[in-house]
mmCIF file of C-alpha atoms and ligand atoms in Angstrom:
data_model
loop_
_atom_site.group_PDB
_atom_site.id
_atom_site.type_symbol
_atom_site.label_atom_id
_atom_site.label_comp_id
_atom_site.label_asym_id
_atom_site.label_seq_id
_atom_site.Cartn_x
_atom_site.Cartn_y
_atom_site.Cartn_z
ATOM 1 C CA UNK I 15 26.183 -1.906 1.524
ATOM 2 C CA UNK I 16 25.300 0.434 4.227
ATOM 3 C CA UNK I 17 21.727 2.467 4.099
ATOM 4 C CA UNK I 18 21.784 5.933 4.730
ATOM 5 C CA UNK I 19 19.013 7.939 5.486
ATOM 6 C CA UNK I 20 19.199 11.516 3.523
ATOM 7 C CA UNK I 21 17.106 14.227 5.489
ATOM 8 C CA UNK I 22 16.444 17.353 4.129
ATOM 9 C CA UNK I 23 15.630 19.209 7.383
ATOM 10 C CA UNK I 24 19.143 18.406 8.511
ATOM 11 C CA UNK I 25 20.810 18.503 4.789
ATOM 12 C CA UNK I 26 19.540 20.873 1.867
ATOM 13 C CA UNK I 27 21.042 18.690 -0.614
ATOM 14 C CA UNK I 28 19.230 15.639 0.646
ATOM 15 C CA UNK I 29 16.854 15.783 -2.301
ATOM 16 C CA UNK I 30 19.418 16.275 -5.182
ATOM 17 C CA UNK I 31 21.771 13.252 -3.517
ATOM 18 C CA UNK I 32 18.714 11.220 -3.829
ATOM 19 C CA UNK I 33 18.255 12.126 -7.285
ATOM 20 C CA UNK I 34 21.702 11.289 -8.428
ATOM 21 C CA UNK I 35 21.545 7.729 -7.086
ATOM 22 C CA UNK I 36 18.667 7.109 -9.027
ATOM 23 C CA UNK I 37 20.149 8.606 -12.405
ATOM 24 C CA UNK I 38 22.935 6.144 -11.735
ATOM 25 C CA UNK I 39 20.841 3.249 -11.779
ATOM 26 C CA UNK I 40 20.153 2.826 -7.750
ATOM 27 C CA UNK I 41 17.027 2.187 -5.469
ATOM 28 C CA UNK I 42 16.603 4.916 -3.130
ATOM 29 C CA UNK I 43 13.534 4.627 0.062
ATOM 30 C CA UNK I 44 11.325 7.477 -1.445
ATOM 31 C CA UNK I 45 8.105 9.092 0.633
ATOM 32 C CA UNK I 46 4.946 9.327 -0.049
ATOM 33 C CA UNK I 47 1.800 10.585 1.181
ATOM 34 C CA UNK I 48 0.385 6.928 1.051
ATOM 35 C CA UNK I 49 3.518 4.406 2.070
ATOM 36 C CA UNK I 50 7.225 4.692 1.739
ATOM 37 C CA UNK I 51 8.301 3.289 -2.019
ATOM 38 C CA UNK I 52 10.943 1.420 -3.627
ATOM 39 C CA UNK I 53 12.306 4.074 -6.162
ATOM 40 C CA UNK I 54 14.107 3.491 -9.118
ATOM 41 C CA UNK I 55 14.196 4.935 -12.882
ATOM 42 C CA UNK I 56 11.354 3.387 -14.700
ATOM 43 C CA UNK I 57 13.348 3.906 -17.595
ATOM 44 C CA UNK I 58 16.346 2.061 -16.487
ATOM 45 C CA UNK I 59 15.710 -1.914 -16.831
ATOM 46 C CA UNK I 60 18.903 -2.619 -14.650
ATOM 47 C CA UNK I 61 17.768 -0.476 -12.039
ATOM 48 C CA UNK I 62 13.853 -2.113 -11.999
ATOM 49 C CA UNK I 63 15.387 -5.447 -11.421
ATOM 50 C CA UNK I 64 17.045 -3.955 -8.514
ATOM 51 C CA UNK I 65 13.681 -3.129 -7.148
ATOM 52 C CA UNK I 66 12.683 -7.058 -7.307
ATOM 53 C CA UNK I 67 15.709 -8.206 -5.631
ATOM 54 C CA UNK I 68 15.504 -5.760 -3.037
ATOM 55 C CA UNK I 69 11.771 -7.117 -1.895
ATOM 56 C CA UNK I 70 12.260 -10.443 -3.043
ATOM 57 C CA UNK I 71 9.205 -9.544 -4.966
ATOM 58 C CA UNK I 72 7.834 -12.186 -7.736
ATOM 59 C CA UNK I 73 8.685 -11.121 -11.594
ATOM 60 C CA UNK I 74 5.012 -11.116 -12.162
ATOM 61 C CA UNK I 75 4.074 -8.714 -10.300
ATOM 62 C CA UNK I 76 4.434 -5.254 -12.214
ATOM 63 C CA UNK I 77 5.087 -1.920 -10.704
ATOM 64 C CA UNK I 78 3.541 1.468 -10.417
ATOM 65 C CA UNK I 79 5.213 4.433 -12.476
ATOM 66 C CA UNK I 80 5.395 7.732 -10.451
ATOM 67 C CA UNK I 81 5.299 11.124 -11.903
ATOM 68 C CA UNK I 82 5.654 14.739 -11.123
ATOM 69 C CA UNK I 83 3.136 16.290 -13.435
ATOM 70 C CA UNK I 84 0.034 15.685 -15.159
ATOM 71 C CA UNK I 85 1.834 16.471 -18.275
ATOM 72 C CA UNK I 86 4.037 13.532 -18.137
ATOM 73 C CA UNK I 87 0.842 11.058 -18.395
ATOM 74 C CA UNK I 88 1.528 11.323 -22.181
ATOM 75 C CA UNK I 89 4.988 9.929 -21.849
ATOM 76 C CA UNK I 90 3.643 6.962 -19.805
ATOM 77 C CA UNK I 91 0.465 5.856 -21.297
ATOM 78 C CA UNK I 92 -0.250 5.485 -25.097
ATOM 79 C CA UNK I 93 -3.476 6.683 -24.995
ATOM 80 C CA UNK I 94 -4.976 8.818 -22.042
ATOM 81 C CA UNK I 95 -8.534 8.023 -22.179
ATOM 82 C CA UNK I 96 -10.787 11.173 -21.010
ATOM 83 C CA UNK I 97 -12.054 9.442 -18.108
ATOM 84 C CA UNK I 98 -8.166 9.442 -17.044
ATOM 85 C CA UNK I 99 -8.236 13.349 -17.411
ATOM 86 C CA UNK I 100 -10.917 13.600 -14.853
ATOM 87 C CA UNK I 101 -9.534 11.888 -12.511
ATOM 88 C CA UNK I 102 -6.319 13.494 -12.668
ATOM 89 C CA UNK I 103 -7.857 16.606 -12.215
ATOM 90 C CA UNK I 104 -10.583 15.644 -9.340
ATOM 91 C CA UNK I 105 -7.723 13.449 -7.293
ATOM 92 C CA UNK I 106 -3.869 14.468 -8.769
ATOM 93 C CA UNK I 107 -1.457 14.615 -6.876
ATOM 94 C CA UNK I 108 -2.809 12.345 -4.598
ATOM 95 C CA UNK I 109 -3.380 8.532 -3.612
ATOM 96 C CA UNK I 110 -5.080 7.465 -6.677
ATOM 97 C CA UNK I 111 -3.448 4.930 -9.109
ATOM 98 C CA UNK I 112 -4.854 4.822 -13.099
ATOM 99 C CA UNK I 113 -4.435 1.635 -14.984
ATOM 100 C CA UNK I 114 -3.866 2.459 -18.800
ATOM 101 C CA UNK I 115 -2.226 1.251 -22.111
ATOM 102 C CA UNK I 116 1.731 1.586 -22.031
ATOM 103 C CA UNK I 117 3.697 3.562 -23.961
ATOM 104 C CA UNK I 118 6.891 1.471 -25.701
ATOM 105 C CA UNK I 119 9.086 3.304 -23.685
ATOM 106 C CA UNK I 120 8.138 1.663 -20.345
ATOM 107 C CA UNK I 121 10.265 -1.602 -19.976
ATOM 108 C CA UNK I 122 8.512 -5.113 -19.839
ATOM 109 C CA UNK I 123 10.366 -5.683 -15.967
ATOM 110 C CA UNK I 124 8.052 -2.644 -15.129
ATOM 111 C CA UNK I 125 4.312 -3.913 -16.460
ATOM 112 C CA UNK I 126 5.776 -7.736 -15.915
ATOM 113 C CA UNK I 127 5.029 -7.998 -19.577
ATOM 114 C CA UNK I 128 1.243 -6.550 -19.492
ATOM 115 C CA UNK I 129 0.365 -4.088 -22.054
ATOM 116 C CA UNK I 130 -0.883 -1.662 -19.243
ATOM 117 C CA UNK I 131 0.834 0.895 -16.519
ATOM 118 C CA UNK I 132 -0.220 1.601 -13.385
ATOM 119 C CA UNK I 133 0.584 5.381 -12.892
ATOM 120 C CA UNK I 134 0.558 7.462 -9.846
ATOM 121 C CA UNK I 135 1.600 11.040 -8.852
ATOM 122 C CA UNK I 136 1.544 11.204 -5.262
ATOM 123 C CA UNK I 137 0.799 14.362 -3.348
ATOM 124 C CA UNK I 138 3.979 14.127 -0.890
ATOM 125 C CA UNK I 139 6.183 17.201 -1.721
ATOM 126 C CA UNK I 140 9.474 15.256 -1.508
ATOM 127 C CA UNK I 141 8.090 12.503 -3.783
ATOM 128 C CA UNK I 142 7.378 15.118 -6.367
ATOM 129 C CA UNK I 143 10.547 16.859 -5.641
ATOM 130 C CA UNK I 144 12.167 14.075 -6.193
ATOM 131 C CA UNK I 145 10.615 13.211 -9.052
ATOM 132 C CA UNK I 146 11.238 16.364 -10.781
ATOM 133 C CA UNK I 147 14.787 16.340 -9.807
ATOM 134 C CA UNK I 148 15.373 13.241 -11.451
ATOM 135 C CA UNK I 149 13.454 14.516 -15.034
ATOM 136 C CA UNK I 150 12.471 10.886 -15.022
ATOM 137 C CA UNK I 151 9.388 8.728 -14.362
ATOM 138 C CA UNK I 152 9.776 6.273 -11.330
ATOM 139 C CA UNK I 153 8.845 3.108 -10.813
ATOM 140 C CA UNK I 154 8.285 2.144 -6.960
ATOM 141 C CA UNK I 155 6.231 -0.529 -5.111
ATOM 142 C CA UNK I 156 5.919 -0.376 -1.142
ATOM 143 C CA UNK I 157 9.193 0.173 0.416
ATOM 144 C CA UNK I 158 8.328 -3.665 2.434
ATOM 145 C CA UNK I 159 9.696 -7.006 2.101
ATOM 146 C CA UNK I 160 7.422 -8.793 -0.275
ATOM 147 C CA UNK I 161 4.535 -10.272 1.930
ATOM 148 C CA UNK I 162 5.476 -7.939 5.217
ATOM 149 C CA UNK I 163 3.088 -5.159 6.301
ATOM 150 C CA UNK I 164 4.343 -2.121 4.104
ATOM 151 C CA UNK I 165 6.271 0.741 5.212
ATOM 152 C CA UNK I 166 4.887 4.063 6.908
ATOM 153 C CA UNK I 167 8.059 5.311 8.802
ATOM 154 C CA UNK I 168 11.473 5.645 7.299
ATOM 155 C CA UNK I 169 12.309 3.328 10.133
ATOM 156 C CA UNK I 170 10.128 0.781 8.751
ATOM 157 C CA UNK I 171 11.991 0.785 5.748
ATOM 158 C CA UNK I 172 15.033 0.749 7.453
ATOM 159 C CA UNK I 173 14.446 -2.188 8.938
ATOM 160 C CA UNK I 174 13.230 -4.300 6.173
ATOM 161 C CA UNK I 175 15.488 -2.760 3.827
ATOM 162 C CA UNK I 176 18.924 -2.307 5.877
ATOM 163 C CA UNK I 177 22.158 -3.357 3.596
ATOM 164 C CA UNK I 178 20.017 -3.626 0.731
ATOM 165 C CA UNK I 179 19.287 -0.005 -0.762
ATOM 166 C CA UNK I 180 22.246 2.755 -0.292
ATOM 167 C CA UNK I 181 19.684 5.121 0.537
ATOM 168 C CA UNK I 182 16.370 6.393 2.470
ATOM 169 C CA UNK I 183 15.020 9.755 1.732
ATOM 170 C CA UNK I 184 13.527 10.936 5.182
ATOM 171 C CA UNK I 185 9.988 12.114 5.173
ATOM 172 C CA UNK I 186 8.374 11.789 8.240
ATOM 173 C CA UNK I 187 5.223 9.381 8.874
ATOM 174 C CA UNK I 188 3.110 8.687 6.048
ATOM 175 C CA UNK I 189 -0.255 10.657 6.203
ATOM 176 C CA UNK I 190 -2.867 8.693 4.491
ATOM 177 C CA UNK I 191 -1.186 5.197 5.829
ATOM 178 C CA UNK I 192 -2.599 2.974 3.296
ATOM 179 C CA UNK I 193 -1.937 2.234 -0.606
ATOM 180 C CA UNK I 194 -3.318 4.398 -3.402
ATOM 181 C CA UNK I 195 -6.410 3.349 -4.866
ATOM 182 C CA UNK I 196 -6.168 1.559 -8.450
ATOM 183 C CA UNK I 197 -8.499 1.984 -10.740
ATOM 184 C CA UNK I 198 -8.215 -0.066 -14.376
ATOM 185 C CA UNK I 199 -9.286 2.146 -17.464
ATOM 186 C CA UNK I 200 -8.825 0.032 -20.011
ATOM 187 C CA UNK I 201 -11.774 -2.286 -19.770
ATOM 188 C CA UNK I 202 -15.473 -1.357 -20.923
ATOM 189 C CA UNK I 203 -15.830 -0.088 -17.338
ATOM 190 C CA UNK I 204 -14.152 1.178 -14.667
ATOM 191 C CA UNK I 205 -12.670 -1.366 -12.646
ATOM 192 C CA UNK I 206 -11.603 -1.333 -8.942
ATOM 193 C CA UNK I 207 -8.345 -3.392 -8.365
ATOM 194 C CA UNK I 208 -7.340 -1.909 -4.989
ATOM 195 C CA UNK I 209 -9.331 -0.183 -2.465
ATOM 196 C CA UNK I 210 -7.127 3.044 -1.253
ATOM 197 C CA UNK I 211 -6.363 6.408 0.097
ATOM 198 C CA UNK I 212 -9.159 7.561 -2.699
ATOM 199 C CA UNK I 213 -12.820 5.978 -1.760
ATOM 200 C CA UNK I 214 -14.972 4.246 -3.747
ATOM 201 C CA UNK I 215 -17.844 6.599 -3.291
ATOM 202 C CA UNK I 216 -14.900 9.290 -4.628
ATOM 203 C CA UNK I 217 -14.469 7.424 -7.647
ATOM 204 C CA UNK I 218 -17.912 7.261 -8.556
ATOM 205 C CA UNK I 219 -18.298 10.562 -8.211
ATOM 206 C CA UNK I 220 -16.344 11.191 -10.930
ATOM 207 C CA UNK I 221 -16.778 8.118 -13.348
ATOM 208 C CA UNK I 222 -20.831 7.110 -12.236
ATOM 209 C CA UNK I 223 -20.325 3.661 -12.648
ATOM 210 C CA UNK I 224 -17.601 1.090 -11.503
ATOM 211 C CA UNK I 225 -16.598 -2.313 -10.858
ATOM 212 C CA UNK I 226 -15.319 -4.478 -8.189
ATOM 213 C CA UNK I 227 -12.671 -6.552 -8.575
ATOM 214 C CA UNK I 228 -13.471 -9.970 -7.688
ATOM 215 C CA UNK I 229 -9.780 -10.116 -5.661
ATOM 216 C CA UNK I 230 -11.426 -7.236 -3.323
ATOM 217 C CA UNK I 231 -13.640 -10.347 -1.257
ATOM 218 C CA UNK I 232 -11.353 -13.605 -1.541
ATOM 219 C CA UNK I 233 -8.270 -15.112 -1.807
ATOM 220 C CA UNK I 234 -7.330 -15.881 -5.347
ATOM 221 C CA UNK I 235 -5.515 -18.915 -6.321
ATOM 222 C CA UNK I 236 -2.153 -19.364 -7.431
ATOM 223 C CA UNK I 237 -2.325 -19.789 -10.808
ATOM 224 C CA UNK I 238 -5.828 -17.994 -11.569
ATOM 225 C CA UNK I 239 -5.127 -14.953 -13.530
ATOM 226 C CA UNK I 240 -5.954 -11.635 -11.953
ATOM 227 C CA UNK I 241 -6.478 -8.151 -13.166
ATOM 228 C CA UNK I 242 -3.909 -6.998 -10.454
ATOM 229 C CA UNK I 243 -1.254 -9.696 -10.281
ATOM 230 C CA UNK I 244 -0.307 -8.040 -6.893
ATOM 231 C CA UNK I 245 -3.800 -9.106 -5.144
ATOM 232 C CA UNK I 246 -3.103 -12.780 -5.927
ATOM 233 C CA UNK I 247 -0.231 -12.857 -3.078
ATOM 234 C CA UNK I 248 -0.307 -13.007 0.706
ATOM 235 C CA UNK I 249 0.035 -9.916 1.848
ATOM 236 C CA UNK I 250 0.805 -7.362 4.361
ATOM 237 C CA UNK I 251 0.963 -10.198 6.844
ATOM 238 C CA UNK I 252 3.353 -10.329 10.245
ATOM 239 C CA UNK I 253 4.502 -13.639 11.575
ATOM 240 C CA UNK I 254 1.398 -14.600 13.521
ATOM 241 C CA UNK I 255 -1.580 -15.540 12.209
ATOM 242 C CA UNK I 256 -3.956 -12.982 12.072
ATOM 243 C CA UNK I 257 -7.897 -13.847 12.160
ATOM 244 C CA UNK I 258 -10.301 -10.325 11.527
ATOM 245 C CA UNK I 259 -13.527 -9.945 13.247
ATOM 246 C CA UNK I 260 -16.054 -8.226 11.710
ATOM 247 C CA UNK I 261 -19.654 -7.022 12.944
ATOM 248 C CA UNK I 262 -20.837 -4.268 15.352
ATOM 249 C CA UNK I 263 -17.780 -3.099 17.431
ATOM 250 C CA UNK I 264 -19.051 -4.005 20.684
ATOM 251 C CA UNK I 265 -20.404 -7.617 19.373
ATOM 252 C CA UNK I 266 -16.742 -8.019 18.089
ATOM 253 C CA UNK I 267 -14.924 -6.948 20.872
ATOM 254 C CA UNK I 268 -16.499 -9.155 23.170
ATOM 255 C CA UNK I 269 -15.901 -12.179 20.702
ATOM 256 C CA UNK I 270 -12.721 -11.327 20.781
ATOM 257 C CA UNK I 271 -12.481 -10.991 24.624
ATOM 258 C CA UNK I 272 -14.114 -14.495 25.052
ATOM 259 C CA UNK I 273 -11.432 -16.797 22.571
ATOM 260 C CA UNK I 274 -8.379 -14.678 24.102
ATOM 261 C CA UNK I 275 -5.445 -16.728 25.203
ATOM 262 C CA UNK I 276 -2.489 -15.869 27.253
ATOM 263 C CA UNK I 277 -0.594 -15.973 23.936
ATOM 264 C CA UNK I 278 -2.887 -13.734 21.582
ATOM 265 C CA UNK I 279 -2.306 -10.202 20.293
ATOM 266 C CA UNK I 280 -5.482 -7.919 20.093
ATOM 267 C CA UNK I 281 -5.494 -5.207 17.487
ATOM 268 C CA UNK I 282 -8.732 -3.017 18.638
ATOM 269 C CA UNK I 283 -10.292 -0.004 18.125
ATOM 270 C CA UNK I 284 -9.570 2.801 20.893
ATOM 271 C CA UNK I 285 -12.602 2.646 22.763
ATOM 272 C CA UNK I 286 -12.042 -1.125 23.956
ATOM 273 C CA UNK I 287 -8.523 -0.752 24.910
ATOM 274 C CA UNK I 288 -9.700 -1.063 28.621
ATOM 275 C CA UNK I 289 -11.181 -5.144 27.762
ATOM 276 C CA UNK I 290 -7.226 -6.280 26.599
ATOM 277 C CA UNK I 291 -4.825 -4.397 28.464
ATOM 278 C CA UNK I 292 -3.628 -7.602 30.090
ATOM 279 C CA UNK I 293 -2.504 -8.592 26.309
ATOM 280 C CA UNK I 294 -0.046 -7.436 23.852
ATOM 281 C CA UNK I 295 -2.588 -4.443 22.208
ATOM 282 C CA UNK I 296 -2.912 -2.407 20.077
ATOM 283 C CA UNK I 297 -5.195 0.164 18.869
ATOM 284 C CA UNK I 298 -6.188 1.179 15.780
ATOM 285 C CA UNK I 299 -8.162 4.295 16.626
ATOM 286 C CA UNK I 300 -11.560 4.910 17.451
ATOM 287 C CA UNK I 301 -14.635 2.510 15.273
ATOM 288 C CA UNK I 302 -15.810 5.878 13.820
ATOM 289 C CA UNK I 303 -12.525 7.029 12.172
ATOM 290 C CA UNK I 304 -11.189 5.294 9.363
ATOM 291 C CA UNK I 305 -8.751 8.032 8.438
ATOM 292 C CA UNK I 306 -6.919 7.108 12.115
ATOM 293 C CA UNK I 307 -7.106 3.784 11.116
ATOM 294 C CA UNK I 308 -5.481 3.839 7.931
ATOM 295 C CA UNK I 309 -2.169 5.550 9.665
ATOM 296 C CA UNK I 310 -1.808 3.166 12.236
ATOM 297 C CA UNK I 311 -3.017 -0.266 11.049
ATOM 298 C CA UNK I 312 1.114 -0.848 9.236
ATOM 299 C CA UNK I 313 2.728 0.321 12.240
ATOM 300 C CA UNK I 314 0.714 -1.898 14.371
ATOM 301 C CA UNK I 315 0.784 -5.139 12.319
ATOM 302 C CA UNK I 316 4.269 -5.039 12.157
ATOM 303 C CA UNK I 317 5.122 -4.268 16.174
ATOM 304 C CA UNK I 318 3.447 -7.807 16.989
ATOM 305 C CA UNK I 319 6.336 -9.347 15.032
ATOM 306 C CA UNK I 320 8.226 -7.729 18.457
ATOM 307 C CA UNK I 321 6.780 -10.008 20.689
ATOM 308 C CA UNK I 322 5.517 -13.807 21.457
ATOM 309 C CA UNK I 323 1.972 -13.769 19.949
ATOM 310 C CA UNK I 324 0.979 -16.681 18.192
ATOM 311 C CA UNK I 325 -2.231 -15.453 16.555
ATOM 312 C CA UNK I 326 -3.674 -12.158 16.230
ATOM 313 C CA UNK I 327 -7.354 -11.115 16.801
ATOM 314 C CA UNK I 328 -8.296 -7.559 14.794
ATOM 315 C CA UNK I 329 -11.786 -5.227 14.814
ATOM 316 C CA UNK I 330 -12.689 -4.150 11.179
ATOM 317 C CA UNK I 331 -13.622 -1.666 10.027
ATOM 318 C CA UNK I 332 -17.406 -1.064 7.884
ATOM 319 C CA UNK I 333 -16.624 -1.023 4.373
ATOM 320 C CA UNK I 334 -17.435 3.013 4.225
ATOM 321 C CA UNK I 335 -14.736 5.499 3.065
ATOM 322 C CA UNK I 336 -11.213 4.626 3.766
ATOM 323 C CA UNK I 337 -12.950 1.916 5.869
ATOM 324 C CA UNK I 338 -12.765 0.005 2.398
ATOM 325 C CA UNK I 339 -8.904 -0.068 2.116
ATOM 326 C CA UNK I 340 -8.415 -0.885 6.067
ATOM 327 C CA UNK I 341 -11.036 -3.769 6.162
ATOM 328 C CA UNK I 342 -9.018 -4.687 2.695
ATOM 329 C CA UNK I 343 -5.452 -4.952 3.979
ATOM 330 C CA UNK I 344 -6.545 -6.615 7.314
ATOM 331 C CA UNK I 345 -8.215 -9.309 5.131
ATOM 332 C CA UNK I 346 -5.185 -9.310 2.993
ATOM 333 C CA UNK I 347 -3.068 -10.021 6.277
ATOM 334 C CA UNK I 348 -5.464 -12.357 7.272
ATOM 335 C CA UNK I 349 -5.666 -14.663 3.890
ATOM 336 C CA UNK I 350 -8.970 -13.650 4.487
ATOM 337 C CA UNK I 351 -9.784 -15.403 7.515
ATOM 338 C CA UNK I 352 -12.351 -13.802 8.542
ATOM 339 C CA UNK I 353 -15.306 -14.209 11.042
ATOM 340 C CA UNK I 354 -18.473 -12.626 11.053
ATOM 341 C CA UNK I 355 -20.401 -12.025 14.499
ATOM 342 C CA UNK I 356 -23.925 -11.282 14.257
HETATM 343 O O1 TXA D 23 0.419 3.947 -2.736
HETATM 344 C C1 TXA D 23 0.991 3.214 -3.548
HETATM 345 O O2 TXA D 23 0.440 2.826 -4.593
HETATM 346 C C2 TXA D 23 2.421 2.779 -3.227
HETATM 347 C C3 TXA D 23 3.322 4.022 -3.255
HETATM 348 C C4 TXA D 23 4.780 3.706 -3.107
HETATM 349 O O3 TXA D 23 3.067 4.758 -4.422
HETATM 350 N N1 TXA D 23 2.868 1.760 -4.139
HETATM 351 C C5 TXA D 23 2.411 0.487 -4.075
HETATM 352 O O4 TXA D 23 3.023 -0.377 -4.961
HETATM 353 O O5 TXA D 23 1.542 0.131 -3.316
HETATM 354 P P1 TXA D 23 2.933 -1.975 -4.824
HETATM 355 O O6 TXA D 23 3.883 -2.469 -5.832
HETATM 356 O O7 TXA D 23 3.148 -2.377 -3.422
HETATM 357 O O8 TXA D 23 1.489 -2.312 -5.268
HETATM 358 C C6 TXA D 23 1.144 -2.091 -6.615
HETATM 359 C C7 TXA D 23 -0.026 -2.932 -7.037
HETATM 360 C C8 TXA D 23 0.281 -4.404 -7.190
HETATM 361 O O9 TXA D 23 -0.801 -5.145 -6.653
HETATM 362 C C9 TXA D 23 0.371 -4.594 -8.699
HETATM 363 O O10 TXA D 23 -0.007 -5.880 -9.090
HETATM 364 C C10 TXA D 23 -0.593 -3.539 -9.193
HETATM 365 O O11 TXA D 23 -0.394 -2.453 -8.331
HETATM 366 N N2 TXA D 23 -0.290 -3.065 -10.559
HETATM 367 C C11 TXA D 23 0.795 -2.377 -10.996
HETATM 368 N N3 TXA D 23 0.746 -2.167 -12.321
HETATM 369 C C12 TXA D 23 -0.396 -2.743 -12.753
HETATM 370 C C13 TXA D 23 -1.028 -2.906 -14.034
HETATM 371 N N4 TXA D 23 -0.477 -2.448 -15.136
HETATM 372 N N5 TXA D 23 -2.207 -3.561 -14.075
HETATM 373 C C14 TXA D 23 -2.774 -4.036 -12.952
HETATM 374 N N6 TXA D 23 -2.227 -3.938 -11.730
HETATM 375 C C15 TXA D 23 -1.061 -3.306 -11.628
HETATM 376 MG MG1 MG D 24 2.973 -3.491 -1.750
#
């Protein structure tokens, strides 16, 4: 099979091709504001499994159902609890994921059996056209390999996903950079699975109190049951081992500067480029903004798989903001080794 990649600056029916491939039951690369998806009809078991064999993704894992319009929650979830409504209206369309009960119509191979569905819909206009062009909801996880860093450039998909997918819907680089948020609503209270595009302090905002999932701070187990199944699996990871330093950027940096090897890959914030330009770098943007951050971190985890690094040293980010979802996935790529300087 050979991947295309449909752009709709170059062809006006980019969109509508797109759309037919996944009415017939195909995976098509599909952009969003927070990483490129896997997208398929969430209606269309065939097509779902098509998703898992694409990434190589574990059965049970379930998958996030995109849609197009608030008023397609209903169709989704059996019961749209009012918290639910406010957060579609504070954060819809954007990168905020709800957990809530199914409806029967969403296949098992979606919710990997659970009697919950994530559901999403993303603020990228192509997603949503998309979407709408289909008339169907849409399940898609990250656009990566299982376990790579996920996909912020068409090209990233392209290269994990080459041969396997017939298609790629261009959409140029992804803006926030990082995964939605996901929030459960089905418990007593709200519960944070995965820190995202949408902050923590955003979320409270909105629903005053809520919870942390455990599988935020540590590596879980392999058979310990988690409220995410996702969060249970290495993650996010490049071929080198990656070790994150955390503390006050300068105490970090020169941590980092003093166990540097010949053979080490430094992934730094912009204002300490000058210490490691004798090494394979890369920066992440300046300590103060997050939001830079978020955009690059993919990009930059998966270039060191380019060269001869054997272990990777990163800054991290405070846990403030977006901060919370970049200190998250460079945990996540880390297996959570992690080192504190103080
Ligand atoms: O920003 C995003 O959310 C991107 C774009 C494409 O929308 N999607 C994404 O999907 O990150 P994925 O599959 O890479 O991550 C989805 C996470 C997994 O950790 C999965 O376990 C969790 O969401 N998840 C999905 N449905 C769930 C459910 N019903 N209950 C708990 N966790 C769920
Ligand atoms: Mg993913």
């Amino acid at each position: 099979m050979k991947t295309i990649v449909l752009d709709p600056i170059a062809d006006t029916t980019a969109v509508k091709r797109a759309a037919e491939l996944l009415l017939a039951g195909e995976v098509v690369g599909m952009p969003t504001e927070t990483v490129y998806g896997l997208a398929a009809n969430a209606l269309d078991e065939k097509a779902v499994k098509k998703i898992f064999e694409a990434k190589g993704r574990p059965q049970d894992n379930p998958l996030i159902v995109h849609i197009a319009d608030v008023d397609a929650l209903g169709q989704v979830s059996a019961d749209v609890p009012e918290a639910a409504r406010r957060l579609a209206k504070a954060y819809w369309p954007g990168p905020l994921t709800m957990v809530l009960p199914r409806a029967a119509c969403i296949p098992d191979t979606v919710t990997a059996g659970l009697s919950t569905v994530g559901v999403r819909l993303p603020a990228h206009p192509l997603a949503r056209a998309l979407i709408r062009q289909a008339g169907v909801p849409i399940a898609a996880p990250s656009a990566n390999r299982s376990g790579r860093p996920s996909t912020t450039t068409s090209a990233h998909v392209l290269a994990d996903m080459d041969g396997r997918i017939p298609a790629i819907l261009e959409g140029g680089p992804c803006q926030v950079g990082v995964e939605s948020t996901i929030v459960s609503l089905t418990g007593d209270k709200p519960r944070l699975l995965r820190p995202g595009g949408i902050s923590l302090e955003q979320l409270r905002a909105v629903l005053g109190e809520v919870e942390i999932d455990r599988a935020l701070r540590e590596q879980i187990g392999d058979d310990e049951k988690v409220s995410a199944p996702g969060m249970k699996y290495r993650h996010y990871a490049p071929k080198a081992p990656v070790i994150v330093v955390c503390g006050d950027p300068e105490l970090t940096a020169a941590y980092i500067q003093k166990h540097l090897t010949n053979e080490t890959g430094v992934l730094c914030f912009t204002e300490f480029a000058y210490l490691f330009e004798m090494h394979e770098m890369r920066t992440m943007g300046t300590a103060s903004d997050p939001i830079t951050q978020a955009r690059r971190i993919f990009d930059a985890l998966r270039s060191f798989d380019e060269t001869n690094v054997q272990e990777i040293y990163t800054q991290c980010p405070d846990d403030e903001g977006i901060g919370l979802a970049v200190a998250n996935r460079l945990k996540k790529a880390a297996g959570f080794q992690v080192v504190t300087v103080v």
